[in-house]
Amino acid sequence: MTELQLTNTQGGKKHPFVPRDPQSVTMYVCGPTVYNLAHIGNARPVVVFDVLYRLLLQLYPKVVYARNITDIDDKIIAAARERGGDIQAVSDEFTVKFREDMAALNTLVPTLEPHATDNIDAMIALTEDLVAKDHAYVSDGHVLFAVESMPSYGALSGRKLEDMLAGARVEVAEYKRHPGDFVLWKPSSPEDPGWDSPWGRGRPGWHLECSAMIRAHMGESIDIHGGGRDLIFPHHENERAQSCCAYGGEFVRHWLHNAYVDMDGEKMSKSLGNVRSVRELLAHYPGEVLRFSLLSAHYRSPLNFSSDLLDGARASLDTLYNALRQHVDVEAAEFDASETEVFEALKDDLNTPKAIAALHASAKALNKANPAEVARAKGELMAGAALMGLLAHDPEEWFTATQSEQVSAETVEQLIAERIAAKAGKNYARADEIRDQLSSKGVVLEDGADGTSWRRS
RNA sequence: GGCUCGGUGGCAGAGUGGUCAUGCAGCGGAUUGCAAAUCCGUCUACGCCGGUUCGAUUCCGACCCGAGCCUCCA
């Protein structure tokens, strides 16, 4: 058995994952800023790290998986202002919708889901530590992190302070000592939300939130920190700076970042108008199709999202479910997930495309299995699929669940009965007529050895 | 300008210094009353130019092309 290997963003190399404490592994993934609906790109890290979480649960006795909710942020303030409501209403609404959407993608609920607004004290404490150690300074009501105070600043994202200046396209606020300095705490005007602090009423900077919540809920050092590639700089670089400078030590053992989801070859962005929300997609595709799509490329490669991708995912899932459906009558044997090819593929830096190939191999084996082998083959397929959070539905339901209600299940069953009678009487014209009639309504009939089954196309 | 990461068959997408990815699509066959599903077989590939090597899609170098980050962003 090989060990788990992961690519560490810091250093850019794939190497064995060695947790600080094999009895209790810790993973923190940056969660949503709850100011609008999650789009399919937001869903990628959630699904990818859900697979990693399942894998870790298989490997270690205890896994603490935290995903934060950023519920105080200038974007939320702006959204609340726009709709004339209050901030809490906006963040509550989109927190609930985020959870619903992610549940539809069959992701497990994290161990911890810390909210930024519940951890303001920890953020103030961290800022105080940084000020006390001269890594931060107060200027014009702001508390700023001094990037020059940290020799290794830039080590995660692989950039040097002087290089960053060359490309600076933003005007530098005059209260900054160095253009790269970033805000830990900023002042709030009376109408903005704020909390009392040693520096007056204000609110935390975005980067500070994650550092403080990690320290408060998981300790000063964690095994895995994940998120989307775009978070590497500045968000994670700055988190690293804050935490390392505040209390030293090894903040994060393994940094993991997933690549983007593109839409038809272009980056998803509001200006291009090609942002697709998970909720919108769920109206047209089962959550499992979205999940499968997101896992069809390796997490570090860009994923081009398109209807072809979704249709292909659906076809693949149909194939896998069909194998299970052929053997509904046989109960799957217990199968240790750590004996599957899927497990081996996932341990190699979460090679989900290879794992999916293994799933297809299992399905093929199940299709070909002789009666004595069916239970074991079915168990293997299901164990591998469970590791990826797939094949969670009842196969019969998968094929017959109503997407567009053109014809009821009862009608279908009636017509099938009539058709069987027609076939028995060699009235093939009538049999074909019924099949064509149902086909036009999106129902496909399949004559098997033991009767006729159907599915919606 | 700086820093990253990529370019694999019709499409999607793994992987490897020398016989296999896999899925969808195509083609041939088995099966079927005919289909569908399933099974068997099969075609199409590694951006370009050099180098290393007995041998490179895989290693090295140049080039071309593409994407991302450097600013809120999964």
Short mmCIF file of C-alpha atoms (C1' of nucleotides) in Angstrom, two decimals:
data_model
loop_
_atom_site.label_atom_id
_atom_site.label_comp_id
_atom_site.label_asym_id
_atom_site.label_seq_id
_atom_site.Cartn_x
_atom_site.Cartn_y
_atom_site.Cartn_z
CA MET A 1 0.00 0.00 0.00
CA THR A 2 1.34 3.35 -0.98
CA GLU A 3 1.04 6.38 1.21
CA LEU A 4 -0.93 9.51 0.53
CA GLN A 5 0.93 11.97 -1.68
CA LEU A 6 -0.14 15.56 -2.16
CA THR A 7 1.24 18.49 -4.12
CA ASN A 8 2.28 21.28 -1.81
CA THR A 9 1.82 24.74 -3.30
CA GLN A 10 4.74 25.91 -1.20
CA GLY A 11 7.63 24.42 -3.11
CA GLY A 12 5.40 23.10 -5.87
CA LYS A 13 6.36 19.48 -5.32
CA LYS A 14 4.35 16.37 -4.74
CA HIS A 15 5.46 14.56 -1.62
CA PRO A 16 4.13 12.24 1.07
CA PHE A 17 1.63 13.70 3.45
CA VAL A 18 2.84 13.41 7.02
CA PRO A 19 0.43 14.79 9.61
CA ARG A 20 1.69 16.30 12.84
CA ASP A 21 -0.47 13.91 14.79
CA PRO A 22 -1.64 10.79 12.93
CA GLN A 23 -4.35 10.37 15.54
CA SER A 24 -5.97 13.65 14.63
CA VAL A 25 -5.51 15.32 11.24
CA THR A 26 -6.51 18.94 10.72
CA MET A 27 -7.68 20.56 7.49
CA TYR A 28 -8.94 24.08 6.92
CA VAL A 29 -10.52 25.17 3.65
CA CYS A 30 -11.54 28.72 2.88
CA GLY A 31 -15.31 28.90 2.70
CA PRO A 32 -17.64 31.37 1.08
CA THR A 33 -18.14 35.05 1.61
CA VAL A 34 -21.88 34.95 1.90
CA TYR A 35 -23.10 37.82 -0.25
CA ASN A 36 -24.56 35.95 -3.24
CA LEU A 37 -25.24 32.49 -4.60
CA ALA A 38 -22.37 30.05 -4.98
CA HIS A 39 -21.35 29.52 -8.58
CA ILE A 40 -19.96 26.35 -10.08
CA GLY A 41 -16.43 27.65 -9.60
CA ASN A 42 -17.06 28.09 -5.90
CA ALA A 43 -18.23 24.52 -5.81
CA ARG A 44 -15.01 23.05 -7.15
CA PRO A 45 -12.91 23.41 -3.98
CA VAL A 46 -15.84 22.28 -1.88
CA VAL A 47 -16.18 19.07 -3.88
CA VAL A 48 -12.44 18.50 -4.25
CA PHE A 49 -11.76 18.89 -0.56
CA ASP A 50 -14.81 16.81 0.23
CA VAL A 51 -13.11 13.95 -1.61
CA LEU A 52 -9.91 14.62 0.31
CA TYR A 53 -11.90 14.65 3.56
CA ARG A 54 -13.43 11.27 2.73
CA LEU A 55 -9.99 9.93 1.90
CA LEU A 56 -8.50 11.22 5.14
CA LEU A 57 -11.36 9.66 7.10
CA GLN A 58 -10.41 6.38 5.51
CA LEU A 59 -6.76 6.84 6.45
CA TYR A 60 -6.86 8.35 9.93
CA PRO A 61 -8.94 7.76 13.05
CA LYS A 62 -9.87 11.41 13.47
CA VAL A 63 -10.07 14.28 11.03
CA VAL A 64 -10.99 17.83 11.97
CA TYR A 65 -12.19 19.60 8.85
CA ALA A 66 -13.06 23.28 9.12
CA ARG A 67 -14.64 25.48 6.50
CA ASN A 68 -15.31 29.03 7.51
CA ILE A 69 -18.17 31.35 6.71
CA THR A 70 -17.00 34.88 6.02
CA ASP A 71 -20.02 36.82 7.18
CA ILE A 72 -18.47 40.25 7.54
CA ASP A 73 -16.96 41.77 4.45
CA ASP A 74 -17.32 44.89 2.38
CA LYS A 75 -19.06 42.93 -0.36
CA ILE A 76 -21.74 41.87 2.10
CA ILE A 77 -22.11 45.44 3.29
CA ALA A 78 -22.53 46.53 -0.32
CA ALA A 79 -25.08 43.80 -1.03
CA ALA A 80 -27.11 44.74 2.02
CA ARG A 81 -27.05 48.39 1.06
CA GLU A 82 -28.16 47.55 -2.45
CA ARG A 83 -31.20 45.66 -1.34
CA GLY A 84 -31.91 47.96 1.57
CA GLY A 85 -31.76 45.17 4.11
CA ASP A 86 -29.40 44.55 6.94
CA ILE A 87 -26.16 42.66 6.80
CA GLN A 88 -27.26 39.80 8.98
CA ALA A 89 -30.19 39.10 6.68
CA VAL A 90 -27.91 38.90 3.66
CA SER A 91 -25.33 36.68 5.30
CA ASP A 92 -27.94 34.40 6.86
CA GLU A 93 -29.78 33.94 3.60
CA PHE A 94 -26.73 33.06 1.58
CA THR A 95 -25.25 30.87 4.31
CA VAL A 96 -28.39 28.75 4.21
CA LYS A 97 -28.40 28.63 0.42
CA PHE A 98 -24.73 27.74 0.32
CA ARG A 99 -25.32 24.81 2.66
CA GLU A 100 -28.29 23.63 0.60
CA ASP A 101 -26.38 23.82 -2.67
CA MET A 102 -23.37 21.99 -1.29
CA ALA A 103 -25.60 19.33 0.21
CA ALA A 104 -27.09 18.82 -3.24
CA LEU A 105 -23.57 18.05 -4.43
CA ASN A 106 -23.41 15.33 -1.79
CA THR A 107 -20.64 16.96 0.21
CA LEU A 108 -20.21 16.02 3.82
CA VAL A 109 -20.76 18.67 6.46
CA PRO A 110 -17.42 19.87 7.84
CA THR A 111 -16.51 19.20 11.44
CA LEU A 112 -16.39 22.92 12.13
CA GLU A 113 -17.98 25.87 10.39
CA PRO A 114 -16.69 28.96 12.17
CA HIS A 115 -18.28 32.31 11.43
CA ALA A 116 -16.06 35.37 11.25
CA THR A 117 -18.42 37.46 13.37
CA ASP A 118 -18.19 34.92 16.19
CA ASN A 119 -14.42 35.27 16.32
CA ILE A 120 -13.79 38.98 16.46
CA ASP A 121 -12.05 38.68 19.82
CA ALA A 122 -9.56 36.23 18.39
CA MET A 123 -8.89 38.60 15.49
CA ILE A 124 -8.26 41.52 17.81
CA ALA A 125 -5.96 39.37 19.94
CA LEU A 126 -3.96 38.29 16.91
CA THR A 127 -3.65 41.88 15.76
CA GLU A 128 -2.45 42.93 19.20
CA ASP A 129 0.22 40.24 19.09
CA LEU A 130 1.41 41.48 15.72
CA VAL A 131 1.55 45.08 16.88
CA ALA A 132 3.41 44.07 20.04
CA LYS A 133 5.99 42.23 17.95
CA ASP A 134 6.42 45.16 15.59
CA HIS A 135 5.04 43.25 12.64
CA ALA A 136 2.13 45.65 12.47
CA TYR A 137 1.61 49.35 12.94
CA VAL A 138 -1.23 51.77 13.38
CA SER A 139 -1.72 54.41 10.76
CA ASP A 140 -4.62 56.71 10.12
CA GLY A 141 -7.02 54.53 12.10
CA HIS A 142 -5.92 51.38 10.29
CA VAL A 143 -3.76 48.58 11.61
CA LEU A 144 -1.45 47.38 8.89
CA PHE A 145 0.83 44.41 8.56
CA ALA A 146 4.39 45.45 7.67
CA VAL A 147 5.50 43.04 4.98
CA GLU A 148 9.11 44.15 5.27
CA SER A 149 9.16 42.82 8.82
CA MET A 150 8.93 39.27 7.51
CA PRO A 151 12.00 38.07 5.62
CA SER A 152 10.21 35.10 4.05
CA TYR A 153 7.17 37.07 2.89
CA GLY A 154 6.30 35.76 -0.57
CA ALA A 155 7.60 32.25 0.01
CA LEU A 156 4.23 30.61 -0.51
CA SER A 157 3.33 32.34 -3.75
CA GLY A 158 6.90 32.38 -5.00
CA ARG A 159 7.30 36.07 -5.45
CA LYS A 160 9.62 38.66 -4.12
CA LEU A 161 8.60 41.95 -2.64
CA GLU A 162 10.54 43.92 -5.23
CA ASP A 163 8.95 41.94 -8.08
CA MET A 164 5.51 42.71 -6.81
CA LEU A 165 6.17 46.42 -6.87
CA ALA A 166 7.06 46.28 -10.54
CA GLY A 167 3.57 45.18 -11.41
CA ALA A 168 1.65 47.26 -8.93
CA ARG A 169 -1.27 48.74 -10.80
CA VAL A 170 -3.10 50.17 -7.88
CA GLU A 171 -2.53 53.45 -6.27
CA VAL A 172 -0.93 53.01 -2.93
CA ALA A 173 -2.81 54.37 0.04
CA GLU A 174 -0.69 57.05 1.63
CA TYR A 175 -1.03 55.58 5.10
CA LYS A 176 0.98 52.52 4.06
CA ARG A 177 4.69 52.37 4.82
CA HIS A 178 5.23 49.84 2.08
CA PRO A 179 2.92 49.33 -0.90
CA GLY A 180 2.58 45.65 -0.03
CA ASP A 181 1.38 46.28 3.51
CA PHE A 182 -2.13 44.99 4.04
CA VAL A 183 -4.95 45.81 6.39
CA LEU A 184 -5.50 43.83 9.56
CA TRP A 185 -8.10 46.13 11.03
CA LYS A 186 -9.91 49.01 9.45
CA PRO A 187 -12.07 51.75 10.91
CA SER A 188 -15.84 51.68 10.43
CA SER A 189 -17.95 54.72 9.85
CA PRO A 190 -21.01 54.98 12.12
CA GLU A 191 -23.34 53.45 9.53
CA ASP A 192 -20.99 50.52 8.85
CA PRO A 193 -20.88 47.47 11.07
CA GLY A 194 -18.09 47.59 13.59
CA TRP A 195 -16.70 46.27 16.84
CA ASP A 196 -14.85 48.09 19.58
CA SER A 197 -11.14 47.53 19.56
CA PRO A 198 -7.98 49.07 21.00
CA TRP A 199 -7.84 51.09 17.75
CA GLY A 200 -11.38 52.31 17.89
CA ARG A 201 -14.56 50.97 16.36
CA GLY A 202 -13.78 48.99 13.23
CA ARG A 203 -13.85 45.68 11.44
CA PRO A 204 -11.31 43.03 10.48
CA GLY A 205 -9.48 42.72 7.19
CA TRP A 206 -10.30 39.61 5.20
CA HIS A 207 -6.97 37.84 5.60
CA LEU A 208 -7.04 38.22 9.35
CA GLU A 209 -10.25 36.25 9.70
CA CYS A 210 -8.86 32.91 8.62
CA SER A 211 -5.65 33.20 10.64
CA ALA A 212 -7.57 34.01 13.79
CA MET A 213 -10.18 31.30 13.31
CA ILE A 214 -7.57 28.65 12.66
CA ARG A 215 -5.78 29.58 15.85
CA ALA A 216 -9.00 29.75 17.85
CA HIS A 217 -10.50 26.48 16.66
CA MET A 218 -7.65 24.27 15.52
CA GLY A 219 -4.49 25.52 17.17
CA GLU A 220 -1.39 27.24 15.95
CA SER A 221 -0.48 24.66 13.37
CA ILE A 222 -2.60 22.66 10.95
CA ASP A 223 -1.86 19.88 8.50
CA ILE A 224 -3.69 21.04 5.39
CA HIS A 225 -4.89 24.41 4.23
CA GLY A 226 -6.81 24.51 0.99
CA GLY A 227 -8.71 26.72 -1.36
CA GLY A 228 -8.85 27.99 -4.90
CA ARG A 229 -5.69 28.91 -6.76
CA ASP A 230 -6.55 32.58 -6.72
CA LEU A 231 -6.28 32.59 -2.95
CA ILE A 232 -2.56 31.87 -3.02
CA PHE A 233 -1.87 35.55 -3.35
CA PRO A 234 -2.61 37.61 -1.51
CA HIS A 235 -4.96 35.78 0.83
CA HIS A 236 -2.92 32.77 1.88
CA GLU A 237 0.40 34.54 1.64
CA ASN A 238 -0.96 37.08 4.07
CA GLU A 239 -2.49 34.48 6.36
CA ARG A 240 0.86 32.82 6.52
CA ALA A 241 2.53 36.12 7.33
CA GLN A 242 0.08 36.88 10.12
CA SER A 243 0.19 33.51 11.78
CA CYS A 244 3.89 32.87 11.42
CA CYS A 245 4.77 36.30 12.73
CA ALA A 246 2.27 36.24 15.57
CA TYR A 247 3.37 32.97 17.07
CA GLY A 248 5.99 31.36 14.86
CA GLY A 249 6.26 27.68 14.22
CA GLU A 250 4.92 25.76 11.31
CA PHE A 251 1.58 27.30 10.46
CA VAL A 252 0.56 24.93 7.66
CA ARG A 253 2.16 21.65 6.66
CA HIS A 254 0.53 21.27 3.27
CA TRP A 255 -0.94 24.00 1.11
CA LEU A 256 -3.37 22.70 -1.52
CA HIS A 257 -4.96 24.75 -4.27
CA ASN A 258 -7.38 23.82 -7.01
CA ALA A 259 -7.44 25.35 -10.47
CA TYR A 260 -10.31 27.31 -11.93
CA VAL A 261 -13.48 26.32 -13.66
CA ASP A 262 -13.65 27.97 -17.07
CA MET A 263 -16.84 28.50 -18.99
CA ASP A 264 -16.51 27.44 -22.60
CA GLY A 265 -12.84 28.29 -22.55
CA GLU A 266 -13.05 31.59 -20.77
CA LYS A 267 -12.70 32.55 -17.18
CA MET A 268 -15.98 32.94 -15.40
CA SER A 269 -16.55 36.54 -14.56
CA LYS A 270 -19.38 38.92 -14.06
CA SER A 271 -18.19 41.15 -16.87
CA LEU A 272 -18.36 38.27 -19.36
CA GLY A 273 -21.77 37.36 -18.04
CA ASN A 274 -20.91 33.67 -17.94
CA VAL A 275 -21.22 32.99 -14.24
CA ARG A 276 -23.41 29.97 -13.62
CA SER A 277 -24.75 29.46 -10.14
CA VAL A 278 -24.96 26.00 -8.66
CA ARG A 279 -28.61 26.62 -7.96
CA GLU A 280 -29.34 27.41 -11.60
CA LEU A 281 -27.50 24.30 -12.78
CA LEU A 282 -29.30 22.13 -10.24
CA ALA A 283 -32.55 23.04 -11.92
CA HIS A 284 -31.36 21.22 -15.03
CA TYR A 285 -28.98 18.56 -13.79
CA PRO A 286 -28.86 16.25 -10.79
CA GLY A 287 -26.33 17.37 -8.20
CA GLU A 288 -24.40 14.20 -8.79
CA VAL A 289 -23.84 15.12 -12.43
CA LEU A 290 -22.33 18.41 -11.29
CA ARG A 291 -20.19 16.63 -8.74
CA PHE A 292 -18.99 14.10 -11.30
CA SER A 293 -18.19 16.88 -13.75
CA LEU A 294 -16.11 18.71 -11.17
CA LEU A 295 -14.14 15.54 -10.46
CA SER A 296 -13.60 14.61 -14.10
CA ALA A 297 -10.40 16.64 -14.34
CA HIS A 298 -7.51 16.63 -11.92
CA TYR A 299 -7.97 19.33 -9.28
CA ARG A 300 -4.82 21.19 -10.29
CA SER A 301 -5.88 21.45 -13.94
CA PRO A 302 -8.31 24.01 -15.27
CA LEU A 303 -11.72 22.49 -15.85
CA ASN A 304 -13.64 23.63 -18.86
CA PHE A 305 -17.29 23.66 -17.96
CA SER A 306 -19.74 23.11 -20.80
CA SER A 307 -22.91 21.28 -21.63
CA ASP A 308 -20.77 18.60 -23.30
CA LEU A 309 -19.01 18.04 -20.02
CA LEU A 310 -22.30 17.73 -18.19
CA ASP A 311 -23.80 15.41 -20.78
CA GLY A 312 -20.71 13.24 -20.67
CA ALA A 313 -20.86 13.10 -16.89
CA ARG A 314 -24.47 12.07 -17.10
CA ALA A 315 -23.66 9.32 -19.61
CA SER A 316 -20.88 8.00 -17.41
CA LEU A 317 -23.09 7.95 -14.34
CA ASP A 318 -25.80 6.18 -16.35
CA THR A 319 -23.29 3.47 -17.22
CA LEU A 320 -22.25 3.05 -13.60
CA TYR A 321 -25.81 3.08 -12.28
CA ASN A 322 -26.86 0.66 -14.97
CA ALA A 323 -24.39 -1.90 -13.67
CA LEU A 324 -25.93 -1.59 -10.22
CA ARG A 325 -29.44 -1.70 -11.62
CA GLN A 326 -28.81 -5.02 -13.32
CA HIS A 327 -28.17 -6.50 -9.91
CA VAL A 328 -30.64 -4.79 -7.60
CA ASP A 329 -31.69 -8.19 -6.34
CA VAL A 330 -28.22 -9.03 -5.03
CA GLU A 331 -27.04 -7.38 -1.86
CA ALA A 332 -23.55 -5.92 -2.13
CA ALA A 333 -20.89 -7.67 -0.10
CA GLU A 334 -18.96 -5.68 2.47
CA PHE A 335 -15.93 -4.31 0.70
CA ASP A 336 -13.10 -2.44 2.38
CA ALA A 337 -12.69 0.86 0.57
CA SER A 338 -8.95 0.73 1.19
CA GLU A 339 -8.79 -2.35 -1.05
CA THR A 340 -10.13 -0.49 -4.08
CA GLU A 341 -8.29 0.94 -7.06
CA VAL A 342 -10.14 4.16 -6.41
CA PHE A 343 -8.39 4.43 -3.08
CA GLU A 344 -5.00 3.96 -4.71
CA ALA A 345 -5.76 6.57 -7.36
CA LEU A 346 -6.94 9.13 -4.83
CA LYS A 347 -3.89 8.63 -2.66
CA ASP A 348 -1.80 9.75 -5.62
CA ASP A 349 -2.48 13.45 -5.25
CA LEU A 350 -6.23 12.99 -5.62
CA ASN A 351 -6.13 11.59 -9.12
CA THR A 352 -9.87 11.65 -9.64
CA PRO A 353 -9.81 10.95 -13.41
CA LYS A 354 -7.88 7.79 -12.72
CA ALA A 355 -10.28 6.96 -9.91
CA ILE A 356 -13.20 7.38 -12.29
CA ALA A 357 -11.51 5.02 -14.75
CA ALA A 358 -11.27 2.53 -11.87
CA LEU A 359 -14.98 2.95 -11.28
CA HIS A 360 -15.67 2.10 -14.90
CA ALA A 361 -13.48 -0.96 -14.59
CA SER A 362 -15.45 -2.04 -11.53
CA ALA A 363 -18.73 -1.52 -13.35
CA LYS A 364 -17.50 -3.60 -16.26
CA ALA A 365 -16.45 -6.35 -13.87
CA LEU A 366 -19.89 -6.24 -12.30
CA ASN A 367 -21.59 -6.46 -15.69
CA LYS A 368 -19.55 -9.51 -16.56
CA ALA A 369 -19.63 -11.16 -13.14
CA ASN A 370 -21.00 -14.66 -12.86
CA PRO A 371 -23.65 -15.15 -10.16
CA ALA A 372 -21.11 -16.19 -7.56
CA GLU A 373 -19.08 -13.01 -8.05
CA VAL A 374 -21.85 -10.43 -8.24
CA ALA A 375 -22.08 -9.52 -4.56
CA ARG A 376 -18.37 -8.88 -4.28
CA ALA A 377 -18.16 -6.96 -7.56
CA LYS A 378 -21.07 -4.81 -6.53
CA GLY A 379 -19.48 -4.19 -3.16
CA GLU A 380 -16.25 -3.09 -4.80
CA LEU A 381 -17.99 -0.65 -7.11
CA MET A 382 -20.02 0.84 -4.31
CA ALA A 383 -17.08 1.13 -1.92
CA GLY A 384 -14.99 2.95 -4.50
CA ALA A 385 -17.86 5.21 -5.45
CA ALA A 386 -18.60 6.04 -1.82
CA LEU A 387 -15.02 7.21 -1.39
CA MET A 388 -15.73 9.77 -4.09
CA GLY A 389 -19.21 10.60 -2.87
CA LEU A 390 -20.76 9.08 -5.98
CA LEU A 391 -23.51 6.55 -6.72
CA ALA A 392 -25.37 7.71 -3.65
CA HIS A 393 -28.80 7.22 -5.22
CA ASP A 394 -30.97 4.20 -5.59
CA PRO A 395 -30.31 3.01 -9.18
CA GLU A 396 -33.98 2.62 -10.01
CA GLU A 397 -34.67 6.11 -8.77
CA TRP A 398 -31.70 7.46 -10.72
CA PHE A 399 -33.21 6.36 -14.00
CA THR A 400 -36.86 7.04 -13.34
CA ALA A 401 -36.84 10.14 -11.15
CA THR A 402 -38.90 12.86 -12.74
CA GLN A 403 -36.92 15.58 -14.43
CA SER A 404 -39.65 16.78 -16.76
CA GLU A 405 -43.02 15.30 -15.98
CA GLN A 406 -44.30 14.56 -19.47
CA VAL A 407 -45.60 11.18 -18.56
CA SER A 408 -46.25 9.62 -15.17
CA ALA A 409 -44.58 6.48 -13.91
CA GLU A 410 -47.99 4.81 -13.69
CA THR A 411 -48.68 5.47 -17.36
CA VAL A 412 -45.29 4.11 -18.28
CA GLU A 413 -45.90 0.94 -16.28
CA GLN A 414 -49.32 0.52 -17.90
CA LEU A 415 -47.94 0.88 -21.39
CA ILE A 416 -45.12 -1.52 -20.62
CA ALA A 417 -47.68 -4.09 -19.49
CA GLU A 418 -49.67 -3.59 -22.66
CA ARG A 419 -46.53 -3.89 -24.72
CA ILE A 420 -45.51 -7.14 -23.04
CA ALA A 421 -48.92 -8.53 -23.91
CA ALA A 422 -48.55 -7.35 -27.49
CA LYS A 423 -45.14 -8.96 -27.75
CA ALA A 424 -46.46 -12.19 -26.33
CA GLY A 425 -49.02 -12.18 -29.13
CA LYS A 426 -46.28 -11.38 -31.67
CA ASN A 427 -47.94 -8.06 -32.34
CA TYR A 428 -44.64 -6.28 -32.85
CA ALA A 429 -46.21 -3.35 -34.68
CA ARG A 430 -48.14 -2.40 -31.56
CA ALA A 431 -45.11 -3.08 -29.35
CA ASP A 432 -42.94 -0.78 -31.41
CA GLU A 433 -45.65 1.83 -31.50
CA ILE A 434 -45.74 1.94 -27.71
CA ARG A 435 -41.96 2.15 -27.54
CA ASP A 436 -41.89 5.01 -30.02
CA GLN A 437 -44.67 6.79 -28.22
CA LEU A 438 -42.78 6.67 -24.94
CA SER A 439 -39.53 7.56 -26.63
CA SER A 440 -41.03 10.77 -27.89
CA LYS A 441 -41.88 11.61 -24.30
CA GLY A 442 -38.33 11.02 -23.12
CA VAL A 443 -38.78 7.49 -21.84
CA VAL A 444 -36.48 4.72 -23.08
CA LEU A 445 -37.50 1.09 -22.76
CA GLU A 446 -34.99 -1.68 -22.31
CA ASP A 447 -36.00 -5.30 -22.67
CA GLY A 448 -33.89 -7.43 -20.37
CA ALA A 449 -33.76 -11.10 -19.59
CA ASP A 450 -36.18 -10.65 -16.74
CA GLY A 451 -38.62 -8.08 -18.01
CA THR A 452 -38.66 -4.57 -19.34
CA SER A 453 -37.09 -1.66 -17.48
CA TRP A 454 -37.27 2.00 -18.36
CA ARG A 455 -35.46 5.26 -17.83
CA ARG A 456 -35.93 8.89 -18.60
CA SER A 457 -33.54 10.19 -21.21
"C1'" G B 1 7.15 44.05 -16.95
"C1'" G B 2 7.47 40.09 -12.82
"C1'" C B 3 5.81 35.20 -11.20
"C1'" U B 4 3.21 30.46 -12.13
"C1'" C B 5 1.08 26.57 -14.94
"C1'" G B 6 -0.18 24.17 -19.37
"C1'" G B 7 -0.16 22.40 -24.85
"C1'" U B 8 -2.04 14.23 -25.59
"C1'" G B 9 -6.41 11.01 -30.75
"C1'" G B 10 -13.31 14.07 -33.24
"C1'" C B 11 -14.24 15.83 -27.93
"C1'" A B 12 -13.16 15.32 -22.58
"C1'" G B 13 -9.04 13.67 -19.87
"C1'" A B 14 -5.03 10.32 -17.11
"C1'" G B 15 -0.22 8.48 -17.63
"C1'" U B 16 4.64 6.71 -19.08
"C1'" G B 17 12.01 6.64 -21.26
"C1'" G B 18 10.71 0.92 -24.96
"C1'" U B 19 3.06 -3.90 -25.44
"C1'" C B 20 -3.22 -1.05 -22.22
"C1'" A B 21 -5.56 4.76 -19.68
"C1'" U B 22 -10.66 5.72 -19.26
"C1'" G B 23 -15.34 8.00 -20.91
"C1'" C B 24 -18.29 10.07 -24.96
"C1'" A B 25 -18.54 9.81 -30.32
"C1'" G B 26 -17.24 6.37 -34.86
"C1'" C B 27 -16.63 1.52 -37.08
"C1'" G B 28 -17.18 -4.19 -37.07
"C1'" G B 29 -19.24 -8.36 -34.38
"C1'" A B 30 -22.21 -11.03 -30.43
"C1'" U B 31 -26.95 -10.58 -28.20
"C1'" U B 32 -32.24 -8.81 -29.46
"C1'" G B 33 -38.56 -10.07 -33.16
"C1'" C B 34 -36.37 -5.03 -34.09
"C1'" A B 35 -34.12 -1.84 -30.60
"C1'" A B 36 -31.90 -0.27 -26.03
"C1'" A B 37 -28.60 -1.89 -22.38
"C1'" U B 38 -24.48 -5.18 -22.08
"C1'" C B 39 -20.20 -7.88 -23.94
"C1'" C B 40 -16.06 -8.62 -27.61
"C1'" G B 41 -12.98 -6.36 -31.27
"C1'" U B 42 -11.27 -1.83 -33.72
"C1'" C B 43 -9.60 3.36 -36.00
"C1'" U B 44 -7.72 8.37 -34.69
"C1'" A B 45 -2.38 11.01 -30.21
"C1'" C B 46 1.26 13.06 -27.66
"C1'" G B 47 2.51 21.94 -30.27
"C1'" C B 48 7.33 23.03 -33.18
"C1'" C B 49 12.81 22.57 -33.63
"C1'" G B 50 17.21 20.79 -31.76
"C1'" G B 51 19.96 17.78 -27.86
"C1'" U B 52 20.83 13.42 -24.47
"C1'" U B 53 19.76 8.04 -25.34
"C1'" C B 54 20.15 1.72 -28.35
"C1'" G B 55 15.20 4.10 -28.03
"C1'" A B 56 11.51 10.13 -26.12
"C1'" U B 57 4.99 11.89 -26.14
"C1'" U B 58 7.82 11.09 -21.45
"C1'" C B 59 14.47 14.04 -19.70
"C1'" C B 60 17.25 18.90 -21.30
"C1'" G B 61 17.35 23.65 -24.24
"C1'" A B 62 15.24 27.23 -27.69
"C1'" C B 63 10.75 28.64 -30.09
"C1'" C B 64 5.40 29.12 -30.97
"C1'" C B 65 0.61 29.14 -28.69
"C1'" G B 66 -2.74 29.28 -24.47
"C1'" A B 67 -4.32 30.08 -19.32
"C1'" G B 68 -3.77 32.19 -14.47
"C1'" C B 69 -1.81 35.48 -10.60
"C1'" C B 70 0.54 40.31 -9.53
"C1'" U B 71 -6.40 44.32 -7.73
"C1'" C B 72 -12.11 41.85 -4.66
"C1'" C B 73 -12.31 36.78 -6.62
"C1'" A B 74 -12.92 29.41 -5.76
#
